XYZ file of C-alpha atoms in Angstrom:
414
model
C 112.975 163.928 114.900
C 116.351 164.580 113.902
C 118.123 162.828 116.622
C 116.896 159.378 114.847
C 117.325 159.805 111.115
C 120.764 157.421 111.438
C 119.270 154.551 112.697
C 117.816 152.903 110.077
C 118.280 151.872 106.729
C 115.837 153.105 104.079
C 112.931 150.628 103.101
C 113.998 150.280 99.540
C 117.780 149.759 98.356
C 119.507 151.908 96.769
C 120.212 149.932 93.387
C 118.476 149.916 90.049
C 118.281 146.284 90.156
C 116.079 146.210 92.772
C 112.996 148.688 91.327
C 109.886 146.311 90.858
C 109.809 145.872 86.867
C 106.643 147.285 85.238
C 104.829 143.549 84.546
C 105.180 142.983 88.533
C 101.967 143.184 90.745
C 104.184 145.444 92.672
C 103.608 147.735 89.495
C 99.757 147.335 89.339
C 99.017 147.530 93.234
C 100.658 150.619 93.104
C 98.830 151.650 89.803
C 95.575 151.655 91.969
C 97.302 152.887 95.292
C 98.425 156.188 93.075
C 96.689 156.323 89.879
C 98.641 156.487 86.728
C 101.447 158.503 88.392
C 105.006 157.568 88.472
C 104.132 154.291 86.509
C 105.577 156.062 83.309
C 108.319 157.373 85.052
C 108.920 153.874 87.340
C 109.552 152.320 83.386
C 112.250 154.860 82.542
C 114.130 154.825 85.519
C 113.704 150.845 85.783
C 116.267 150.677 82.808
C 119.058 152.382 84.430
C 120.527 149.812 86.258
C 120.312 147.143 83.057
C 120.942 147.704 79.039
C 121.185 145.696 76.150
C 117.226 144.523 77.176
C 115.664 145.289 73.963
C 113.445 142.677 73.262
C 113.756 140.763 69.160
C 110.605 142.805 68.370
C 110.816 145.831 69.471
C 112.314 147.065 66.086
C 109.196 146.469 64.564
C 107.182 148.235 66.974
C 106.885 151.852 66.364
C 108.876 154.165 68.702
C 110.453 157.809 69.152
C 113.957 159.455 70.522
C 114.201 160.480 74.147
C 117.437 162.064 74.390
C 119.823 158.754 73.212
C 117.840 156.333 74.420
C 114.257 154.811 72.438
C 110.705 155.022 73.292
C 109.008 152.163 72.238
C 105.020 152.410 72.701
C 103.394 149.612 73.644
C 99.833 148.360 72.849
C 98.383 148.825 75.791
C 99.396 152.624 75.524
C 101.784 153.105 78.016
C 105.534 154.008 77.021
C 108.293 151.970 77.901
C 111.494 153.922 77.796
C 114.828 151.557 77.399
C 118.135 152.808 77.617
C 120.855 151.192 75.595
C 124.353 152.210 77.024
C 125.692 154.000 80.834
C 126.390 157.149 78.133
C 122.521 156.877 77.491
C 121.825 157.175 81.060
C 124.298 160.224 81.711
C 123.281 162.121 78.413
C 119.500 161.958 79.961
C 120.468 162.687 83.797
C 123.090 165.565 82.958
C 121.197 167.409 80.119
C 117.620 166.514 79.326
C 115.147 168.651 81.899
C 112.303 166.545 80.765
C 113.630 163.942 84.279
C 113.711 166.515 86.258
C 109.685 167.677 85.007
C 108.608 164.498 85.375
C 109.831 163.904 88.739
C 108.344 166.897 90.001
C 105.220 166.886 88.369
C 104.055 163.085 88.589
C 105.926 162.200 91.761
C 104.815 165.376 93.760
C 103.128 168.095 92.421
C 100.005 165.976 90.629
C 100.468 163.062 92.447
C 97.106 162.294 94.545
C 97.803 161.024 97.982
C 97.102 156.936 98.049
C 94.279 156.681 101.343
C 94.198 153.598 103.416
C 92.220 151.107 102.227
C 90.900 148.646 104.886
C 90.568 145.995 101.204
C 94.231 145.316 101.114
C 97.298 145.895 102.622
C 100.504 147.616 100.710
C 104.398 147.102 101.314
C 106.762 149.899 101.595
C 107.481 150.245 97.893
C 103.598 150.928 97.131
C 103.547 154.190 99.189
C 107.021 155.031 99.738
C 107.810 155.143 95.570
C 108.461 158.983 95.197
C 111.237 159.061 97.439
C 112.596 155.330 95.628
C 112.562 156.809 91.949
C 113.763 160.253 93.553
C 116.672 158.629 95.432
C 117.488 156.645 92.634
C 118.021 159.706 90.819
C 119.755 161.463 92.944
C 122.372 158.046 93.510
C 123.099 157.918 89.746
C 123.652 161.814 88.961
C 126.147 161.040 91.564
C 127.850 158.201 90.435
C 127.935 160.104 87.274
C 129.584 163.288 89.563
C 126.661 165.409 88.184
C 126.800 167.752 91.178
C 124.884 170.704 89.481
C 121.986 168.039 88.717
C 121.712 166.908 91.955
C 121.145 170.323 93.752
C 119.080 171.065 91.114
C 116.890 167.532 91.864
C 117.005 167.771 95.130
C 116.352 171.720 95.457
C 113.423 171.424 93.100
C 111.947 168.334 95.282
C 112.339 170.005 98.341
C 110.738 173.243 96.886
C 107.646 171.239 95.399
C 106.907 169.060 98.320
C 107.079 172.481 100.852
C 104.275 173.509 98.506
C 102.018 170.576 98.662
C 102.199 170.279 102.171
C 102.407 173.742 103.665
C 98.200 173.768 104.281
C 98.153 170.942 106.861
C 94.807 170.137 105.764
C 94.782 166.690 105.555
C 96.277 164.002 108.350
C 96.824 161.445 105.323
C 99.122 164.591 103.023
C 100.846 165.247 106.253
C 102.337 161.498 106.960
C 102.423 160.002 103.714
C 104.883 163.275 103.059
C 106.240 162.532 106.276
C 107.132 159.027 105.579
C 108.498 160.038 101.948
C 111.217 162.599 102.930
C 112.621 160.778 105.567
C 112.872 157.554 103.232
C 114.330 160.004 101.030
C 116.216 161.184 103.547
C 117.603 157.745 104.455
C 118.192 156.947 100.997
C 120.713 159.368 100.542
C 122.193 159.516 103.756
C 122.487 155.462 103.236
C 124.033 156.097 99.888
C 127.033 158.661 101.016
C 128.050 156.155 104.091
C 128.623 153.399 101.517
C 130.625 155.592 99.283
C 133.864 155.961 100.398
C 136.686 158.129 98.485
C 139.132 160.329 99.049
C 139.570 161.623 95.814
C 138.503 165.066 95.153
C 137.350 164.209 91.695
C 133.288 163.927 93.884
C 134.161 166.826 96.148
C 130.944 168.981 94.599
C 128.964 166.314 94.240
C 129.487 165.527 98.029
C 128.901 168.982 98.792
C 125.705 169.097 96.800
C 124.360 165.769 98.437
C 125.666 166.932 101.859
C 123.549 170.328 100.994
C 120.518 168.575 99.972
C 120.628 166.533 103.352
C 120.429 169.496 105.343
C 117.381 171.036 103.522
C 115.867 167.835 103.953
C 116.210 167.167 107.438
C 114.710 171.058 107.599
C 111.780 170.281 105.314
C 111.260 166.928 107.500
C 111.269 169.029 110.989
C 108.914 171.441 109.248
C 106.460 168.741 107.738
C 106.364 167.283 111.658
C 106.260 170.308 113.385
C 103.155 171.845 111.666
C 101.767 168.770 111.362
C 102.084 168.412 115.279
C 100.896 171.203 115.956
C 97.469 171.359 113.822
C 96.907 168.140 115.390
C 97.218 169.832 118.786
C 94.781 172.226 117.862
C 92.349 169.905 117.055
C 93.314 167.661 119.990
C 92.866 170.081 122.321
C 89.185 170.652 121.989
C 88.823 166.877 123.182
C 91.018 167.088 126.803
C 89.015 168.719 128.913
C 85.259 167.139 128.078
C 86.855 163.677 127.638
C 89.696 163.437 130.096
C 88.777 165.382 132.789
C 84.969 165.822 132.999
C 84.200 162.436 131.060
C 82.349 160.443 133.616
C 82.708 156.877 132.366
C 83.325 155.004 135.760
C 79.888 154.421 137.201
C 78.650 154.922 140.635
C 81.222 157.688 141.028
C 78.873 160.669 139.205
C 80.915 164.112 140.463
C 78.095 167.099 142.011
C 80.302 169.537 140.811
C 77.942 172.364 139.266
C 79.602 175.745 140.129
C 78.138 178.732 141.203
C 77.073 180.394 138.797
C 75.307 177.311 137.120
C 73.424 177.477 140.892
C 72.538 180.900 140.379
C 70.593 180.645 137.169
C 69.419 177.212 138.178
C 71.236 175.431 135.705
C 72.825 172.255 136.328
C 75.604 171.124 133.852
C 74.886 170.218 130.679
C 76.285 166.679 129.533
C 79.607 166.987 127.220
C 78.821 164.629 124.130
C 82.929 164.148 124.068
C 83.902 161.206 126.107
C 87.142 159.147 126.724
C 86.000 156.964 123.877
C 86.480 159.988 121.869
C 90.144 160.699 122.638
C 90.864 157.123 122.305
C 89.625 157.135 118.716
C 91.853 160.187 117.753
C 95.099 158.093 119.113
C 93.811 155.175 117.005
C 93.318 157.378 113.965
C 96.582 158.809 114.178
C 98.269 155.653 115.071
C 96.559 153.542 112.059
C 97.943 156.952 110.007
C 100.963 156.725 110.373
C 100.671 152.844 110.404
C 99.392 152.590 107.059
C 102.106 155.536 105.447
C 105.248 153.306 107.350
C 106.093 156.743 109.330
C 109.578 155.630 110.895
C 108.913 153.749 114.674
C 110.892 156.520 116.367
C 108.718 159.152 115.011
C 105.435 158.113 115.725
C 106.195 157.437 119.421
C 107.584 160.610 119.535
C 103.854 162.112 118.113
C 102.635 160.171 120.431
C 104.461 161.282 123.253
C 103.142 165.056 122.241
C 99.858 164.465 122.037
C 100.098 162.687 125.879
C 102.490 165.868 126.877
C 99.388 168.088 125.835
C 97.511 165.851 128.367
C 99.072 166.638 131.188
C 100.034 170.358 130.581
C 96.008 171.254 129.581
C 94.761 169.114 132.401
C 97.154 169.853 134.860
C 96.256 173.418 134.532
C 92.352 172.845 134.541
C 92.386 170.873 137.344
C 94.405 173.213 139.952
C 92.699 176.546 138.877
C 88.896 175.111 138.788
C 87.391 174.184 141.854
C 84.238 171.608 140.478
C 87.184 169.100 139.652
C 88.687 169.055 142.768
C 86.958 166.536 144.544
C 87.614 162.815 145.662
C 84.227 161.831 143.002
C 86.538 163.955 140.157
C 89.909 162.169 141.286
C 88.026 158.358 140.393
C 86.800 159.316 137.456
C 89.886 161.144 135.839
C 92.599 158.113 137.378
C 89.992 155.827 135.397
C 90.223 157.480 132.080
C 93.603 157.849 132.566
C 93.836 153.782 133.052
C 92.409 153.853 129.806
C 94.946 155.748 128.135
C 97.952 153.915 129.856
C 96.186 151.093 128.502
C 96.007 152.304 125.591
C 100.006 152.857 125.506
C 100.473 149.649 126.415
C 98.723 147.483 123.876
C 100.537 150.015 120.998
C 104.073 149.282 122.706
C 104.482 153.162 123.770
C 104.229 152.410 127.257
C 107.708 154.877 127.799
C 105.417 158.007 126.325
C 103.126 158.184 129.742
C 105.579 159.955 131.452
C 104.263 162.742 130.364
C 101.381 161.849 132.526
C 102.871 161.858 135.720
C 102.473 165.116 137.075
C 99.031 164.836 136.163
C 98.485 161.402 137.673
C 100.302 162.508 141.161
C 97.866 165.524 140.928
C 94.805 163.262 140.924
C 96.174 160.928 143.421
C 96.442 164.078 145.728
C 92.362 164.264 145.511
C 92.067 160.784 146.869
C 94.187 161.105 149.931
C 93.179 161.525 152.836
C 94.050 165.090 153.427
C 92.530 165.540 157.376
C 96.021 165.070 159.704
C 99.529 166.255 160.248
C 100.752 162.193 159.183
C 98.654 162.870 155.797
C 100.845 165.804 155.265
C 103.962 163.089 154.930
C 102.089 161.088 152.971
C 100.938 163.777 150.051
C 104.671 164.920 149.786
C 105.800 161.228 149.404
C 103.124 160.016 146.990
C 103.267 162.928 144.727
C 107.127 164.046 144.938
C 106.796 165.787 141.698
C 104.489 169.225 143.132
C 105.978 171.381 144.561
C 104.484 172.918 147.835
C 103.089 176.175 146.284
C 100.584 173.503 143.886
C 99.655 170.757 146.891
C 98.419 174.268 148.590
C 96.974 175.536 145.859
C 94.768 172.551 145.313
C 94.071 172.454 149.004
C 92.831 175.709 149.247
C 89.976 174.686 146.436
C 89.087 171.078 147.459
C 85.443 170.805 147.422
C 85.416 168.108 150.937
C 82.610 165.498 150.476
C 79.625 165.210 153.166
C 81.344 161.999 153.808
C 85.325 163.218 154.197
C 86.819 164.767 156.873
C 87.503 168.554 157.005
C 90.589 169.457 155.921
C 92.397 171.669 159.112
C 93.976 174.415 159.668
C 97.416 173.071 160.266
C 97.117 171.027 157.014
C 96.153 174.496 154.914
C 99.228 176.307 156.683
C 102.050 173.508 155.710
């Protein structure tokens, strides 16, 4: 996913103005998205980019010292934190660890992953809001030339949100994580393009943040990777029942119980994994990372891996087991193919099917005509993509229907 991380602009922007104040419904949806986490923290960091906003009463209102700045508690409980001047801001970024706690405790480490909620529909700032107050962090230790701070930040981040997601237990941890580093990610990377100097007075500070985007483009490939990859696992288990031997097209029922099944007078036993089934993983995935904002280029590239797996674990199946090679077999797989093409096609990932097309020349091969020396010309047109040793191969184990033609001996020895 690397190769796309410049081509967009992060969701949020990158100035203090611009965080949702804490009366906004922006505020409360995300109050019931995430529970009481962040909101606290959303307050604080909501002050940086204005001061002077103490209201006429507050100085009757009772309140406490953060650092510089004042704590006034409101009635409803919860603690609105205002700072009064830019050296109030650095004096709390450069020296009080209390940010930095916070951060990693109520953005990451007990923060409770929102789950879709098919009752309402949230914006980019509901779920993306770690990596927001994060960034926003991270851009004013910066403007402050706090270099220390930021590797420290960003280090710590990185560090936490490795933790939390290392298990892969959950599809919803996995992409809302996802989706949070590489806004994060963009954030930052957004941040150093606009800032242009050539003084050296930054030169740390530009290391650190040049540091920190390297760890997180390495966090990001490993959050993707393993999450890729225990979906695979689980994927797998669905290919063979519901792409290959799912029988969904009717009148085309494959007689393709092997031997031994004939020998103990078995016949096969019906998978309860269809087509349907593998369709309903792609849409659970797909509403996933839907729902988390997981960057366009990313998802078609999950996409694209879970079609690769497809075609390798088919592919494979198919040419090494004789009861699927048969014309009957050939309908029924090209059909639930359609379906996933069609599939690919109503989500705008049309591109990603290419990782079908071995497979799909494979199939055609079991419903040509395979009985003369001119049928020869026409399997190496058709399927240009085997190579000799595989059209043999899957020769040598066609099962030939009562109703075909035998394949003959000159076909078998080309």
């Amino acid at each position: 996913p690397q190769q796309q991380l410049q081509q967009r602009r992060p969701h949020s922007v990158d100035r203090a103005r611009d965080l949702p104040s804490p009366s906004s419904s922006t505020a409360s949806k995300r109050a019931t998205v995430g529970g009481d986490e962040g909101r606290t923290l959303a307050k604080m960091l909501g002050s940086l980019g204005g001061f002077g906003n103490n209201s006429a009463n507050s100085a009757a209102q009772p309140h406490s010292s953060f650092g510089n700045s004042t704590i006034v508690e409101e009635e409803d409980d919860n603690t609105r934190y205002i700072l009064h001047s830019e050296d109030d801001v650095r004096e709390m970024l450069e020296h009080d660890d209390r940010l930095i706690t916070e951060v990693l405790n109520e953005l990451i480490g007990d923060l409770q992953v929102p789950l879709p909620n098919l009752d309402a529909e949230y914006s980019p700032p509901d779920l993306l809001f770690p990596a927001h107050l994060i960034g926003l962090c991270v851009i004013k230790m910066f403007q402050y030339n706090l270099a220390r701070r930021i590797d420290r930040l960003l280090m710590s981040t990185i560090a936490r949100i490795q933790k939390k997601t290392a298990a892969f237990d959950s599809d919803y941890t996995s992409a809302f994580w996802l989706s949070n580093v590489f806004e994060l990610l963009s954030i930052i990377k957004t941040s150093m393009t606009e800032h242009q100097s050539a003084s050296k007075e930054y030169e740390q500070s530009e290391r650190a943040m040049n540091d920190g985007m390297q760890y997180l483009e390495s966090l990001l490939s490993d959050i993707y990777f393993g999450w890729i990859k225990d979906m695979q696992k689980r994927f797998a288990k669905l290919i063979i029942p519901g792409v290959v031997e799912s029988e969904a097209l009717p009148g085309f029922t494959a007689s393709d119980s092997g031997f031994f099944n004939r020998l103990m007078g078995t016949g096969p036993r019906e998978s309860t994994v269809k087509i349907e089934n593998v369709l309903s993983f792609f849409n659970h995935t797909w509403r996933t990372m839907e729902f988390y904002y997981v960057d366009q280029a990313i998802m078609r590239q999950i996409m694209s891996e879970l079609l690769c797996i497809i075609g390798v674990t088919a592919f494979n199946n198919i040419i090494m087991r004789r009861n699927f090679c048969s014309w009957k077999r050939g309908m029924q797989i090209q059909y639930n193919l359609t379906r996933i093409e069609e599939w690919c096609k109503a989500h705008s990932v049309s591109d990603t099917t290419r990782n079908l097309d071995r497979l799909l020349q494979l199939v055609k091969l079991l419903q040509l005509q395979k009985s003369t020396e001119q049928d020869i010309d026409i399997m190496f047109d058709v399927c240009d993509l085997l190579n000799p040793a595989q059209i043999k191969k899957l020769l040598s184990i066609y099962a030939v229907s009562d109703y075909e033609n035998p394949i003959i001996g000159p076909v078998m020895n080309e």
